[in-house]
Tab-separated table of N, CA and C in Angstrom:
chain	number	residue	atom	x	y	z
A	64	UNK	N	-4.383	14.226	2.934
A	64	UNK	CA	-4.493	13.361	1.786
A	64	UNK	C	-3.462	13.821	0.762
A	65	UNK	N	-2.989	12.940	0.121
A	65	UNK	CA	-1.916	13.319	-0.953
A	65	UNK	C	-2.007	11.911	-2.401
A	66	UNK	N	-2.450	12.750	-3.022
A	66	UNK	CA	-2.191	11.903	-4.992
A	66	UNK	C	-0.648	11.934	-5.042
A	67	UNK	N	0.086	11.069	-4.908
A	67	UNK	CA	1.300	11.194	-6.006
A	67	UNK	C	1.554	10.183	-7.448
A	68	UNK	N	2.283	10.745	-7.885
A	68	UNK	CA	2.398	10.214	-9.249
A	68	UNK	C	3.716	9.168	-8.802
A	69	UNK	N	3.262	8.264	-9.529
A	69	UNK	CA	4.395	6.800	-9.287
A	69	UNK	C	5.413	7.235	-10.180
A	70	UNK	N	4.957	7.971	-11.425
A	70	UNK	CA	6.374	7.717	-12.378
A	70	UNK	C	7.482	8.894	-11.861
A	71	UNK	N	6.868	10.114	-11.301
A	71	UNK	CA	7.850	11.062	-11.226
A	71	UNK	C	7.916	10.970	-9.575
A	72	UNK	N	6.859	10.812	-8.409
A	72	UNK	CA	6.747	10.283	-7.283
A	72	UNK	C	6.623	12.099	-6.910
A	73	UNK	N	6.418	12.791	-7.588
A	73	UNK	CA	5.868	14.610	-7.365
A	73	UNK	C	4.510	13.784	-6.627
A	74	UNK	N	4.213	14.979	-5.920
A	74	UNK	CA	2.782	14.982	-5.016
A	74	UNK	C	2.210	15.777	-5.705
A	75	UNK	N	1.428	15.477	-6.155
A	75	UNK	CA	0.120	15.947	-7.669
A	75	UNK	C	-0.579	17.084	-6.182
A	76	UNK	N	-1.513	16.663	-5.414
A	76	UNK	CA	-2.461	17.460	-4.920
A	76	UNK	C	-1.929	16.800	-3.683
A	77	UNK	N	-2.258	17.969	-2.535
A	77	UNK	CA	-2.102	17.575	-0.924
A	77	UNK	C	-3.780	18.480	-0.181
A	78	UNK	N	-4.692	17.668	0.179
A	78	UNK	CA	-5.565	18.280	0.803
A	78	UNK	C	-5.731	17.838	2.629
A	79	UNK	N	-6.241	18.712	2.796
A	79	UNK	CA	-6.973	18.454	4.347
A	79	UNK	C	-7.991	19.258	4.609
A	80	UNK	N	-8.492	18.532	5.930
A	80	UNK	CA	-10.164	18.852	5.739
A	80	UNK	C	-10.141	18.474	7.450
A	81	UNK	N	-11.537	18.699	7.604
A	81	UNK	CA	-12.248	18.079	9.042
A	81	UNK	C	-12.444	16.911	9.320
A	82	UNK	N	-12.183	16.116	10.305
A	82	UNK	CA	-12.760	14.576	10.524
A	82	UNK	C	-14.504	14.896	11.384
A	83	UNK	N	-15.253	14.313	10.338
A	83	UNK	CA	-16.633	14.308	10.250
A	83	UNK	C	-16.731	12.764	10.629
A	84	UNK	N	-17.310	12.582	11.859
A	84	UNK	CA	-18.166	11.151	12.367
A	84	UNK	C	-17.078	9.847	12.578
A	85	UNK	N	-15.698	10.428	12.248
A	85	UNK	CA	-14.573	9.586	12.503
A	85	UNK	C	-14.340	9.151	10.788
A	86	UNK	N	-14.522	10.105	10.092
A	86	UNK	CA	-14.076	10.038	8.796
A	86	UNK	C	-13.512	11.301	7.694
A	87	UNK	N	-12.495	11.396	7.176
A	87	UNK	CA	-12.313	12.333	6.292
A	87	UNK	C	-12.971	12.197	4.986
A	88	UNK	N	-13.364	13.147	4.232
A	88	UNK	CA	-13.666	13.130	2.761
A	88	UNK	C	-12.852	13.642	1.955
A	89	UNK	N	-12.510	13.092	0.611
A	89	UNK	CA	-11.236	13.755	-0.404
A	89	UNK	C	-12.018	13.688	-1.460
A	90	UNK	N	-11.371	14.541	-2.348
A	90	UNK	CA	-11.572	14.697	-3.650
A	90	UNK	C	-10.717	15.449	-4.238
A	91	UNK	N	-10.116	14.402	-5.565
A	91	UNK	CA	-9.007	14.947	-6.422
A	91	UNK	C	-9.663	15.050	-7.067
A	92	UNK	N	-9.171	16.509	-7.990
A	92	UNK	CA	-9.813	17.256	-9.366
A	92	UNK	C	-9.306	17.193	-10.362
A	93	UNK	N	-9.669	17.283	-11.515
A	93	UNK	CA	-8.486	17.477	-13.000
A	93	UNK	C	-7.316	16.588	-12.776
A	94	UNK	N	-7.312	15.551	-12.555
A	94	UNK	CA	-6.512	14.257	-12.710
A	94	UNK	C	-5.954	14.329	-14.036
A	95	UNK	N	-4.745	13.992	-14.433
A	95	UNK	CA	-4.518	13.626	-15.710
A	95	UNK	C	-4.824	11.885	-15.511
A	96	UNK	N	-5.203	11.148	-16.442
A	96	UNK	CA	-5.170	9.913	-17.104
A	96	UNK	C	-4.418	9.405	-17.361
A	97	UNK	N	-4.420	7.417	-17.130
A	97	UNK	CA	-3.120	6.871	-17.678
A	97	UNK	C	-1.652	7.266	-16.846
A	98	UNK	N	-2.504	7.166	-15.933
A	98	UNK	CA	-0.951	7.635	-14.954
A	98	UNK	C	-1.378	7.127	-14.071
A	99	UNK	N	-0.072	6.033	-13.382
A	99	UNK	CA	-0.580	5.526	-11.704
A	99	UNK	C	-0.530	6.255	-10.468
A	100	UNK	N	-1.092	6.697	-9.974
A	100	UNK	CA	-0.680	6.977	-9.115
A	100	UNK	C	-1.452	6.430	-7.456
A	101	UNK	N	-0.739	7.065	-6.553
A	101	UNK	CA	-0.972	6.226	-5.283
A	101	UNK	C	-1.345	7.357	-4.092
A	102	UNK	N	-2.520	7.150	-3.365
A	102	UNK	CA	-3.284	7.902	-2.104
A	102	UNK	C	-2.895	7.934	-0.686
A	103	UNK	N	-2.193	8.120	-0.542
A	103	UNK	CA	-1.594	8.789	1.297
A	103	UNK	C	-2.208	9.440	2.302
A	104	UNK	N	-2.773	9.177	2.986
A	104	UNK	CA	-3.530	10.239	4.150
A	104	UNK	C	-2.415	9.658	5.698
A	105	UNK	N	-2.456	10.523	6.499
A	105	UNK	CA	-2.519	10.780	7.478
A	105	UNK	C	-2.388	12.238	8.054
A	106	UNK	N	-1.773	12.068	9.473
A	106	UNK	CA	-1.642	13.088	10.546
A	106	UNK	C	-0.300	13.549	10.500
A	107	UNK	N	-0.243	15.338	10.925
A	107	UNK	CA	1.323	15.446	11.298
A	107	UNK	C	1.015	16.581	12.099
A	108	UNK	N	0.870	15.892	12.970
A	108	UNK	CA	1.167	16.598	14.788
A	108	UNK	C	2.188	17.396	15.117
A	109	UNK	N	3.367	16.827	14.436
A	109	UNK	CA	4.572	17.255	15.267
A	109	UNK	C	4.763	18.776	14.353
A	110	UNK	N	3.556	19.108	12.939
A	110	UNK	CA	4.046	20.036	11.843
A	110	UNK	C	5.134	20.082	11.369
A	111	UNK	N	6.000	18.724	11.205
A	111	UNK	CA	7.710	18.826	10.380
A	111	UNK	C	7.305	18.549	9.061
A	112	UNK	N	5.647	18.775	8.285
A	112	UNK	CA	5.755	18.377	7.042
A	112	UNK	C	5.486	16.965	6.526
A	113	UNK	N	5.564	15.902	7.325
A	113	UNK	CA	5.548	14.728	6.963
A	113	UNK	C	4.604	14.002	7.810
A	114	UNK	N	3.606	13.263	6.561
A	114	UNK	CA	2.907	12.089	7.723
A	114	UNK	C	3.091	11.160	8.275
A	115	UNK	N	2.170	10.866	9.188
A	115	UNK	CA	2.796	9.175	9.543
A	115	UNK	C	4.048	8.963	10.020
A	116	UNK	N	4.508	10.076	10.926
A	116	UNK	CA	5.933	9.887	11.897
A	116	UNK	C	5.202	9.535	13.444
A	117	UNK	N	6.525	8.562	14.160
A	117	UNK	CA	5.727	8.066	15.224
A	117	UNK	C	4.718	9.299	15.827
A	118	UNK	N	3.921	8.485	16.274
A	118	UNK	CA	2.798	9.033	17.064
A	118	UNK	C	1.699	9.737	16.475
A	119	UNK	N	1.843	9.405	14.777
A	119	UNK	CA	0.720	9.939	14.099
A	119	UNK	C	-0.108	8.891	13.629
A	120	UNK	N	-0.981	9.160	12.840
A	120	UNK	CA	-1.758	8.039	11.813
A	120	UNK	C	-1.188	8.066	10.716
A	121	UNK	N	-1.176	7.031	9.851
A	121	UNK	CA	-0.888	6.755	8.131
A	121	UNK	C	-1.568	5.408	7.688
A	122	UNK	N	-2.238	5.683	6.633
A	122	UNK	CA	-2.479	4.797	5.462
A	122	UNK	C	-2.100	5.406	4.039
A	123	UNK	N	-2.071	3.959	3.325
A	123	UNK	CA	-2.163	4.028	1.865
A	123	UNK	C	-3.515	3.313	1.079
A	124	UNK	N	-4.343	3.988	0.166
A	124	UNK	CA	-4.924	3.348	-0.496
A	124	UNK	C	-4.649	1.938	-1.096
A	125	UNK	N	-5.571	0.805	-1.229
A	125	UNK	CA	-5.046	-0.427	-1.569
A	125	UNK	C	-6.361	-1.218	-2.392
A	126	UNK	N	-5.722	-1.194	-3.816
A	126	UNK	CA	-7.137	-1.749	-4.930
A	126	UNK	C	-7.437	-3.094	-4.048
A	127	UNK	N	-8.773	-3.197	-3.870
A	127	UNK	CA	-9.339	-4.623	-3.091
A	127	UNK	C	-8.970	-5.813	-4.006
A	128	UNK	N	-8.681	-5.739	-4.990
A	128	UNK	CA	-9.159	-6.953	-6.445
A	128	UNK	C	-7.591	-7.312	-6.276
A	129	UNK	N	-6.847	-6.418	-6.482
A	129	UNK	CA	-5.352	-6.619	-6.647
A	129	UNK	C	-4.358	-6.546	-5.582
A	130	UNK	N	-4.796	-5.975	-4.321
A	130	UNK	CA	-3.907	-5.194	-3.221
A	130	UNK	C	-2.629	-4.675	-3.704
A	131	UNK	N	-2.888	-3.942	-4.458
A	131	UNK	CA	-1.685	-2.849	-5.123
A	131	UNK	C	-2.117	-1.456	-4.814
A	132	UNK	N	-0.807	-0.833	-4.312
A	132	UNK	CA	-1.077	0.339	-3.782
A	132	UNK	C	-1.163	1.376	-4.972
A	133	UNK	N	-0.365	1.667	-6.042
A	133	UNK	CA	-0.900	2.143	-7.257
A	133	UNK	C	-2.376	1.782	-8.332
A	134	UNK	N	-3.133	3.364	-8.064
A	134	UNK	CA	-4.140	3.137	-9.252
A	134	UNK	C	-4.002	3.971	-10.635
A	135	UNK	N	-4.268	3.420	-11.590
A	135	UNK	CA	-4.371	4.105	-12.862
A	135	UNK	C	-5.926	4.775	-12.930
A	136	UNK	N	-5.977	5.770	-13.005
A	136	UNK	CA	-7.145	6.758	-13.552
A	136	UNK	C	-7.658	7.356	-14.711
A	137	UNK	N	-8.679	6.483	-14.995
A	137	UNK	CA	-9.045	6.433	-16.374
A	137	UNK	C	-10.627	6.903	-16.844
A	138	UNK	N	-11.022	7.167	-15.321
A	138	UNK	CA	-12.489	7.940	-14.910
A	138	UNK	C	-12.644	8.232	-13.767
A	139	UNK	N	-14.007	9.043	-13.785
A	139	UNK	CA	-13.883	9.261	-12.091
A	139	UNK	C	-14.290	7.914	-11.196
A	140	UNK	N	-13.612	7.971	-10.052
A	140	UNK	CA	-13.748	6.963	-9.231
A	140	UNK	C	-14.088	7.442	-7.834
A	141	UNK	N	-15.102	6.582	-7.353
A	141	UNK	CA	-15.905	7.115	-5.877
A	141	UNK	C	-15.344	5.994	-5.133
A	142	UNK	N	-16.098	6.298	-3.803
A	142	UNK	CA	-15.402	5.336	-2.642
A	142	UNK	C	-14.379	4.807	-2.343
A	143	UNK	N	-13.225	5.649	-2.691
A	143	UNK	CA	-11.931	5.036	-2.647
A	143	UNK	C	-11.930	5.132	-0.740
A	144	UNK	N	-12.199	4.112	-0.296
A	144	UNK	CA	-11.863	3.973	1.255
A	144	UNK	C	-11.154	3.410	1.717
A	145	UNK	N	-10.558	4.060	2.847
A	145	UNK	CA	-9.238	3.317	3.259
A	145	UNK	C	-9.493	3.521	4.983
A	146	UNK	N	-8.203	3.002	5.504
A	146	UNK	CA	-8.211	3.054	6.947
A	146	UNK	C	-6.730	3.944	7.120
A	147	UNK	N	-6.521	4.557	8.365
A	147	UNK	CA	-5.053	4.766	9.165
A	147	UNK	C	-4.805	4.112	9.950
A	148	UNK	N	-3.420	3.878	10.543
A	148	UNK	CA	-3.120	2.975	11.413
A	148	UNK	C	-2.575	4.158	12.494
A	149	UNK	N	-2.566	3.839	13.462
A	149	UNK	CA	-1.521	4.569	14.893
A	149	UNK	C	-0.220	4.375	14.042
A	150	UNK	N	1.120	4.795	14.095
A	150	UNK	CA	2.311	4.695	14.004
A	150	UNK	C	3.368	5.189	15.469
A	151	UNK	N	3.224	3.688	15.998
A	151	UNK	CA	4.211	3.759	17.130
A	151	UNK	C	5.780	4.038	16.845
């Protein structure tokens, strides 16, 4: 999982964890506010550092209301759920 910030496009926080029941859980901490930023998860198999190169998984978070991949954080927010795709 990775927060980055849209305005500077720095990767705020990068976590990983266990896939539990065919799902990961995240949680970003101490967020600053008023800043967009945008949610990245996948896989990197090959360990070059980067997700979502063929033969891994990648998604991006996507607001349901708007389908914009940037969110502004202005409280805490739960259920941010998303999917990965295969990347052939």
């Amino acid at each position: 999982m990775i927060l980055q910030d849209e305005n500077s496009w720095d990767n705020i926080q990068i976590q990983s964890g266990p896939l539990i029941n065919g799902q990961y859980h995240y949680a970003f901490e101490r967020v600053k506010g008023n800043t967009p930023y945008t949610i990245y998860a996948g896989t990197d198999f090959d360990n070059d550092g980067l997700i979502g190169s063929s033969g891994e998984f990648f998604g991006i978070y996507q607001e349901e209301s708007s389908h914009q991949n940037k969110i502004i954080i202005n409280t805490d927010l739960f259920h941010l759920d998303f999917t990965t795709d295969y990347v052939k």
